[in-house]
Coordinates of N, CA and C in Angstrom, one line a residue:
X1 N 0.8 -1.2 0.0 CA 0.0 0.0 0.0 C 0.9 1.2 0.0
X2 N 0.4 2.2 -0.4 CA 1.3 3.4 -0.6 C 0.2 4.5 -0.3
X3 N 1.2 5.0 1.1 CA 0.3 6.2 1.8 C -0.3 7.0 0.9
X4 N -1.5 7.6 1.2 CA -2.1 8.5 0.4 C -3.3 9.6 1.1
X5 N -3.6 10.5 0.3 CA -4.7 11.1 0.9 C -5.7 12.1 0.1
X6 N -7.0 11.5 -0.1 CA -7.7 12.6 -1.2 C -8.9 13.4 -0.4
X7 N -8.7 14.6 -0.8 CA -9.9 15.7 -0.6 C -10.7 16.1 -2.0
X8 N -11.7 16.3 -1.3 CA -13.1 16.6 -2.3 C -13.9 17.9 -2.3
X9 N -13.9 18.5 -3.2 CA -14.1 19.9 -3.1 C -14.9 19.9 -4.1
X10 N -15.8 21.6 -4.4 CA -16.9 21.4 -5.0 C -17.1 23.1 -5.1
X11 N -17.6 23.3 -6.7 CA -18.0 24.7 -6.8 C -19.5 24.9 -7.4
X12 N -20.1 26.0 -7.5 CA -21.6 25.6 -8.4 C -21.1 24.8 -9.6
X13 N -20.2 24.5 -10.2 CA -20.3 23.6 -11.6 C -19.1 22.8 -11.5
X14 N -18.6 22.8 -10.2 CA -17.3 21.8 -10.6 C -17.0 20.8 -9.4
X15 N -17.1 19.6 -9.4 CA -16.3 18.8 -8.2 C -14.9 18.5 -8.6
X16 N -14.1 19.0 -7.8 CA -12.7 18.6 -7.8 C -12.3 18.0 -6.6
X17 N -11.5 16.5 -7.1 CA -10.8 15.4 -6.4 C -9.3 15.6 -6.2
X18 N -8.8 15.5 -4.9 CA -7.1 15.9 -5.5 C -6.8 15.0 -4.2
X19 N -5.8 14.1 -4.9 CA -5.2 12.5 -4.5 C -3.9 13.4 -4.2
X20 N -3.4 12.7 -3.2 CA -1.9 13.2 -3.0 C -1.5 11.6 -2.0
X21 N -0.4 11.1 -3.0 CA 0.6 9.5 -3.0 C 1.9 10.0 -2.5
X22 N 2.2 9.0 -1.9 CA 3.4 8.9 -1.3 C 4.0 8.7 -2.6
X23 N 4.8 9.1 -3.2 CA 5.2 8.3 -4.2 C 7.0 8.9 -4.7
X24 N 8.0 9.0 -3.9 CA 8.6 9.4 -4.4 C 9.5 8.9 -5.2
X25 N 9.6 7.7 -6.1 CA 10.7 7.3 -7.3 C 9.5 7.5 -8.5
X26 N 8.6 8.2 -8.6 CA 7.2 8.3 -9.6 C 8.0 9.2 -10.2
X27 N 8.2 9.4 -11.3 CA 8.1 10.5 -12.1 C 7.0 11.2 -12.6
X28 N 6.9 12.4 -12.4 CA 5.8 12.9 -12.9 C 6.1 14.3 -13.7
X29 N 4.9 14.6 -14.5 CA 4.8 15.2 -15.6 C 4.7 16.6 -14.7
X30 N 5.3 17.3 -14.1 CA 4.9 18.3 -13.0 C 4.4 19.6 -13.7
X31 N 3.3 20.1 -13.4 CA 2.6 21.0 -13.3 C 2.1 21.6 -14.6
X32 N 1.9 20.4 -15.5 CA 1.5 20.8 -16.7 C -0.1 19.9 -16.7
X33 N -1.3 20.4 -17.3 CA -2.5 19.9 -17.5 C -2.4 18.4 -18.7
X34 N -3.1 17.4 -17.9 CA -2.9 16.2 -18.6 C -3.3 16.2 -20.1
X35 N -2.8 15.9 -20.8 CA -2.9 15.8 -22.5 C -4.1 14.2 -22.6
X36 N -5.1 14.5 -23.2 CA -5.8 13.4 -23.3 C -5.4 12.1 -24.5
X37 N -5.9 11.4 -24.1 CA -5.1 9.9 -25.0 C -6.5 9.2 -25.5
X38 N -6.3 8.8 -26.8 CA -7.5 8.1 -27.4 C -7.6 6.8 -26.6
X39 N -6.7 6.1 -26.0 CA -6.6 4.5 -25.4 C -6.8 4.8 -24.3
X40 N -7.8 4.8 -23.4 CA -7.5 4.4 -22.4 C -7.7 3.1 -22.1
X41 N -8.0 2.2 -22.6 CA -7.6 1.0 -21.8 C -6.2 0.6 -22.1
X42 N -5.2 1.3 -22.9 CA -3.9 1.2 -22.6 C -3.0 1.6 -21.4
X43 N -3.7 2.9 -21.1 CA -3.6 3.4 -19.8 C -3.4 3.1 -18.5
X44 N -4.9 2.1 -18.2 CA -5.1 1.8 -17.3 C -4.2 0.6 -16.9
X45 N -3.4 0.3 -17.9 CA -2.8 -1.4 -17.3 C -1.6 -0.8 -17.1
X46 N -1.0 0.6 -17.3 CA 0.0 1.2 -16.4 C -0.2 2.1 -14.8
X47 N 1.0 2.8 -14.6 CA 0.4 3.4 -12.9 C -0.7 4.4 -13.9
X48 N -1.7 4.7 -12.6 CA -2.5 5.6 -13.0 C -3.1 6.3 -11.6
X49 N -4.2 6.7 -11.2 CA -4.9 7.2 -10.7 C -6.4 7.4 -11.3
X50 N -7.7 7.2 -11.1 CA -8.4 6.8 -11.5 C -9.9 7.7 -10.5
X51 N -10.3 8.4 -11.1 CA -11.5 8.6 -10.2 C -12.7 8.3 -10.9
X52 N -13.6 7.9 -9.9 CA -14.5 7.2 -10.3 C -15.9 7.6 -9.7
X53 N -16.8 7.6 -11.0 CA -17.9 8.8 -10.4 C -19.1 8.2 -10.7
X54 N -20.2 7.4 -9.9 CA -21.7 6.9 -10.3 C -22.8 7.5 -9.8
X55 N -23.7 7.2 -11.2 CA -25.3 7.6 -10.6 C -25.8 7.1 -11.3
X56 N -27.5 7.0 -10.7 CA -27.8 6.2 -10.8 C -28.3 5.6 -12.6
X57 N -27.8 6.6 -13.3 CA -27.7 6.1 -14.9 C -26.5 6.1 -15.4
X58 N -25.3 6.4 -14.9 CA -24.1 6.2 -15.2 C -23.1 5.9 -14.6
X59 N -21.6 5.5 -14.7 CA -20.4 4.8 -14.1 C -19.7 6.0 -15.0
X60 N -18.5 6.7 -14.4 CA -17.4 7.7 -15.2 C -16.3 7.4 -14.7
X61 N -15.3 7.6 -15.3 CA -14.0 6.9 -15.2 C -13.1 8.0 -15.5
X62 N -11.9 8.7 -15.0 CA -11.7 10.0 -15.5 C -10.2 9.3 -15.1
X63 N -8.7 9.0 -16.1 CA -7.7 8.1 -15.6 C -6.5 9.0 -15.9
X64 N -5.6 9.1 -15.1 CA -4.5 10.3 -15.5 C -3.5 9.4 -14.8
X65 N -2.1 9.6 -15.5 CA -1.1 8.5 -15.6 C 0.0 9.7 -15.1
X66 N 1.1 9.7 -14.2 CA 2.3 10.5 -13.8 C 3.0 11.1 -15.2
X67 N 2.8 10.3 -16.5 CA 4.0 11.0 -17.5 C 2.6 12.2 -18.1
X68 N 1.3 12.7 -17.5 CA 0.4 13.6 -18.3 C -0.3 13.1 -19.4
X69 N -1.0 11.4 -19.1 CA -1.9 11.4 -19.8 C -3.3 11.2 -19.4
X70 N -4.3 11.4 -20.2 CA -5.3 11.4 -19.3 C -6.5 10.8 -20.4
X71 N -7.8 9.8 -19.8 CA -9.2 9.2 -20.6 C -9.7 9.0 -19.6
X72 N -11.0 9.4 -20.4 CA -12.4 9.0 -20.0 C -13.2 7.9 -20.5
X73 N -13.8 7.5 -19.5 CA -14.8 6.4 -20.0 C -16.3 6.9 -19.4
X74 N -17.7 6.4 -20.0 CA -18.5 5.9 -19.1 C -18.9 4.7 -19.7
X75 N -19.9 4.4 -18.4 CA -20.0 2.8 -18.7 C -19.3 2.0 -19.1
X76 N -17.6 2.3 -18.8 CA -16.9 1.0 -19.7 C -16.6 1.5 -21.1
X77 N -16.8 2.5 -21.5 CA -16.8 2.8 -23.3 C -15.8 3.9 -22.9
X78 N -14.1 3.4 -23.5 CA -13.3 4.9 -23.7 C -14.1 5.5 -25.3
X79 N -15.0 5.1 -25.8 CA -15.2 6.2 -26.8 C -16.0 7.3 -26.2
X80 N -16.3 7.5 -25.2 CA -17.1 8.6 -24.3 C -15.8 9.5 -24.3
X81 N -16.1 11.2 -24.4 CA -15.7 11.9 -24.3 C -16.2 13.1 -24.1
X82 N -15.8 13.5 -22.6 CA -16.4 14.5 -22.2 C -15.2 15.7 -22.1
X83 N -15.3 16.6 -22.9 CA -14.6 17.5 -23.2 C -14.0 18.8 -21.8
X84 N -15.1 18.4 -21.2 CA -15.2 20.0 -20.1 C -14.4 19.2 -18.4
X85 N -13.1 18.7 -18.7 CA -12.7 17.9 -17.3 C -10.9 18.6 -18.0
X86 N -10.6 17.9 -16.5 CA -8.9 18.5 -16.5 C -8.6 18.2 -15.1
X87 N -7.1 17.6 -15.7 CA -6.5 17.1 -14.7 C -4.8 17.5 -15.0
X88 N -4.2 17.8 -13.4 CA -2.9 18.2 -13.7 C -2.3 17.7 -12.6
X89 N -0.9 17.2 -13.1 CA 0.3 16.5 -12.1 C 1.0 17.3 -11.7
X90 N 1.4 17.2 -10.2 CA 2.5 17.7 -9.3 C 3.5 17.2 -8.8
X91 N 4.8 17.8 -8.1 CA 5.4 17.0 -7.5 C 4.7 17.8 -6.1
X92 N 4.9 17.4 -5.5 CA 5.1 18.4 -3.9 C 6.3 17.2 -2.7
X93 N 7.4 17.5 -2.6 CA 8.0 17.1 -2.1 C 8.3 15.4 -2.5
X94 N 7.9 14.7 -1.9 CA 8.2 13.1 -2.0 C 6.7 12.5 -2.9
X95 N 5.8 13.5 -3.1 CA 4.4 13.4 -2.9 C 4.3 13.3 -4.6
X96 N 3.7 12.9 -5.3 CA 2.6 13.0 -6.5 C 1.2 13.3 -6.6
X97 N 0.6 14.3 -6.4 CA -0.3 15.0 -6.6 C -1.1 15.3 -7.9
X98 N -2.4 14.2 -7.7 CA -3.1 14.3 -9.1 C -4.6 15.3 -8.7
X99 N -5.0 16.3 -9.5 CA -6.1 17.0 -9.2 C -7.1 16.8 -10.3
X100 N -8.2 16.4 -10.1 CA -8.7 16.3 -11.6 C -10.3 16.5 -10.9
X101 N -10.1 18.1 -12.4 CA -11.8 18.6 -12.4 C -12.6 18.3 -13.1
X102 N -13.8 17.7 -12.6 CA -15.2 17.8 -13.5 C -16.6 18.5 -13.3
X103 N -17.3 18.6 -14.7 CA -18.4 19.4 -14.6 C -19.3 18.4 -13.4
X104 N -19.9 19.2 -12.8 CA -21.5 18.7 -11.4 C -22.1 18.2 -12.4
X105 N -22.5 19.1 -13.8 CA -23.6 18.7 -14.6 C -23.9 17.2 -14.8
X106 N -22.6 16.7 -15.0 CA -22.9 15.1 -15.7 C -23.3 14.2 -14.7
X107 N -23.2 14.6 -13.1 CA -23.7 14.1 -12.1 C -25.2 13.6 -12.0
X108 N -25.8 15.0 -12.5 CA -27.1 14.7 -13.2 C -28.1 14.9 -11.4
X109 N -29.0 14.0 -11.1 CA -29.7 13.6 -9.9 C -28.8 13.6 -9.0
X110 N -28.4 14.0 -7.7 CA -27.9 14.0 -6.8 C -28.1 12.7 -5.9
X111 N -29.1 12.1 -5.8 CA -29.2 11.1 -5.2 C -28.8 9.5 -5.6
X112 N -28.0 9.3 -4.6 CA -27.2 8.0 -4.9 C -25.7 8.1 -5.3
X113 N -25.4 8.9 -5.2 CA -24.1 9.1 -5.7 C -23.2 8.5 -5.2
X114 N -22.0 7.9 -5.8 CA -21.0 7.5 -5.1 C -19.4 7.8 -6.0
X115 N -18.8 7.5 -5.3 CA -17.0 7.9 -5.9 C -16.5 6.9 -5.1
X116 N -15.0 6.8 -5.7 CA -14.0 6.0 -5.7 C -13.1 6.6 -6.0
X117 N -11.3 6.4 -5.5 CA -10.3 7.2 -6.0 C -9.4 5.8 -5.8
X118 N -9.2 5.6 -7.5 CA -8.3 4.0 -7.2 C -6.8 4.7 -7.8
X119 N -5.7 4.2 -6.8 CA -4.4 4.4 -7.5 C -3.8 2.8 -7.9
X120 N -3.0 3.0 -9.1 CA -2.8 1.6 -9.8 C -1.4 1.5 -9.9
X121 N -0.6 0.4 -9.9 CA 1.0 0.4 -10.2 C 1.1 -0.9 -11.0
X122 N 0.9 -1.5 -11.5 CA 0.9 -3.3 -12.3 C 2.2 -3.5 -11.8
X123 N 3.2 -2.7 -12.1 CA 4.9 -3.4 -12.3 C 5.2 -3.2 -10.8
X124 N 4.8 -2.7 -9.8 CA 5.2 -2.8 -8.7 C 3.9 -3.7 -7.9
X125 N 2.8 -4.1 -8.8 CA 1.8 -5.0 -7.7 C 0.7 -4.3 -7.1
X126 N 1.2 -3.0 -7.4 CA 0.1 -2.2 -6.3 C -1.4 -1.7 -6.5
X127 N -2.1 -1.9 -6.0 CA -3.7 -1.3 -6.4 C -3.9 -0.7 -4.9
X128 N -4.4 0.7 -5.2 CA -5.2 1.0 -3.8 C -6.7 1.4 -3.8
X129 N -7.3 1.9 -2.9 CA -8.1 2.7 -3.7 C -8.7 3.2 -2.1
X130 N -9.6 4.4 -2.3 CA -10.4 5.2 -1.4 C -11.6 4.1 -0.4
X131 N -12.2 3.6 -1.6 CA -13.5 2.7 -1.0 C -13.2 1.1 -1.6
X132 N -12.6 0.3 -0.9 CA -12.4 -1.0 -1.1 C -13.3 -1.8 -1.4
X133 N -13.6 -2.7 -3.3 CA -14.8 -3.1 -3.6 C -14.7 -4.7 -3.2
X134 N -13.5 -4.9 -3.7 CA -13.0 -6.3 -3.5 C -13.6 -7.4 -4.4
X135 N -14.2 -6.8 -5.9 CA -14.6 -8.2 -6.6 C -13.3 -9.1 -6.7
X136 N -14.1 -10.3 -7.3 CA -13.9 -11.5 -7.4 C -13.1 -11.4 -8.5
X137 N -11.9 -12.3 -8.2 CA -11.0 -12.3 -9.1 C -11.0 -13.3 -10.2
X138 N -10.5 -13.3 -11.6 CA -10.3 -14.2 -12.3 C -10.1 -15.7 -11.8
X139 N -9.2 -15.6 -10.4 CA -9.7 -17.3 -10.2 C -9.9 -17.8 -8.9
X140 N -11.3 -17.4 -8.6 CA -12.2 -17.7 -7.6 C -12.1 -19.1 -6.5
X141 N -11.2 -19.9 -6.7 CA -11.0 -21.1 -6.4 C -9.5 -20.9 -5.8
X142 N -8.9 -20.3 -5.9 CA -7.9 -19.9 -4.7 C -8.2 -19.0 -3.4
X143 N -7.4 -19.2 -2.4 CA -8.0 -18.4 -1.5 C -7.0 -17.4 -0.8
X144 N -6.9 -16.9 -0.6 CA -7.9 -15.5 -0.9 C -7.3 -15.2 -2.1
X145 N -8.4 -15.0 -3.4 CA -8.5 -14.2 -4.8 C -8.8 -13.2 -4.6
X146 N -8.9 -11.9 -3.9 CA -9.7 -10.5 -4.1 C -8.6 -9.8 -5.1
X147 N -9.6 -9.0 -5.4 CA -8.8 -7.4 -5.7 C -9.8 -6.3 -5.8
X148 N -9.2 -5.3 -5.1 CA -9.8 -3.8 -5.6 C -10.4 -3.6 -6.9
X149 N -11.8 -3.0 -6.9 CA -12.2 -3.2 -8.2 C -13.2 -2.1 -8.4
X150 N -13.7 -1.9 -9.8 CA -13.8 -0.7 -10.1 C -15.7 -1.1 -10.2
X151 N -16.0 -2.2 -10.1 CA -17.1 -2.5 -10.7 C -18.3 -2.3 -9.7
X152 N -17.9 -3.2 -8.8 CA -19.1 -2.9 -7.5 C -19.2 -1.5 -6.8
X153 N -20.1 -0.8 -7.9 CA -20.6 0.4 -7.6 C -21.2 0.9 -5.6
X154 N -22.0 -0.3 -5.7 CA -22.9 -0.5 -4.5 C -22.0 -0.2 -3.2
X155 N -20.4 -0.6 -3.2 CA -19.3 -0.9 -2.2 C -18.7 0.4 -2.8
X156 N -19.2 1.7 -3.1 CA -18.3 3.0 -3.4 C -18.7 3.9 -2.4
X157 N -18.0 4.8 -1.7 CA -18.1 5.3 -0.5 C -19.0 6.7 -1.0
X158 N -20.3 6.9 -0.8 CA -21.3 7.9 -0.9 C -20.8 9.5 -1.0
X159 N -21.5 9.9 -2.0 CA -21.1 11.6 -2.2 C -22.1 12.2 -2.3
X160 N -21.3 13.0 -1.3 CA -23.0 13.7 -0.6 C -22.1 15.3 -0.7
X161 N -23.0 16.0 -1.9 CA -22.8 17.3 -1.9 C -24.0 18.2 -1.2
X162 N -23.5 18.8 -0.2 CA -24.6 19.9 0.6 C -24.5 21.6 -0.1

């Protein structure tokens, strides 16, 4: 696990998430706004950072990688593209600092809402995340198979804007 800590912030049209990782041999793209990438599911199988946004007619996926790249999904579909988000890398001391803004609009209904903030590493093993879903892994017959997972909405820690 790799120390971390996210705050959640909110304006009439914008929720902004900002992840701050222990991460200091990360290289990061510092203080430039992430360049978006047609693949994200190429993305995702490197380090990333991942926020994750549901209601009750949609799942959003907003994924920004240390070298400044950045995709969206909903539902699972990187051909979703929502134009009005932005996300930018920091260093702050030992720290990697991802901030990534989106429009309230796509929120839609306020009720039921939930988020997730998953940080990813493959080559070093690491998955974390804010709200731990723990689906079922590829192979159910070992024990313990878990992993952190992006799917079990129901197991995402509630967002409650006042």
């Amino acid at each position: 696990a790799v120390p971390a800590f996210a705050t959640v912030m909110h304006s009439e049209d914008r929720l902004i998430v900002s992840a701050t990782l222990n991460a200091p041999l990360t290289k990061v793209a510092d203080d430039k706004p992430a360049e978006p990438s047609p693949d994200g599911a190429t993305l995702i199988k490197g380090q990333n950072v991942r926020l994750l946004l549901a209601t009750a007619e949609h799942q959003y996926s907003f994924v920004v990688t240390p070298d400044g790249r950045s995709a969206d999904a909903r539902d699972g579909s990187w051909e979703f593209d929502e134009p009005d988000w932005t996300a930018t890398n920091r260093r702050l001391g030992d720290s990697w600092v991802v901030e990534i803004t989106v429009p309230r609009r796509i929120l839609g209904d306020r009720a039921g809402m939930r988020i997730n903030i998953v940080h990813a590493n493959p080559s070093a093993e690491i998955e974390d995340c804010l709200s731990a879903t723990f689906d079922i892994g590829s192979d159910p017959d070992r024990n313990p198979h878990f992993r952190f997972g992006d799917t079990n909405v129901e197991r995402f820690a509630r967002l409650v804007i006042e």
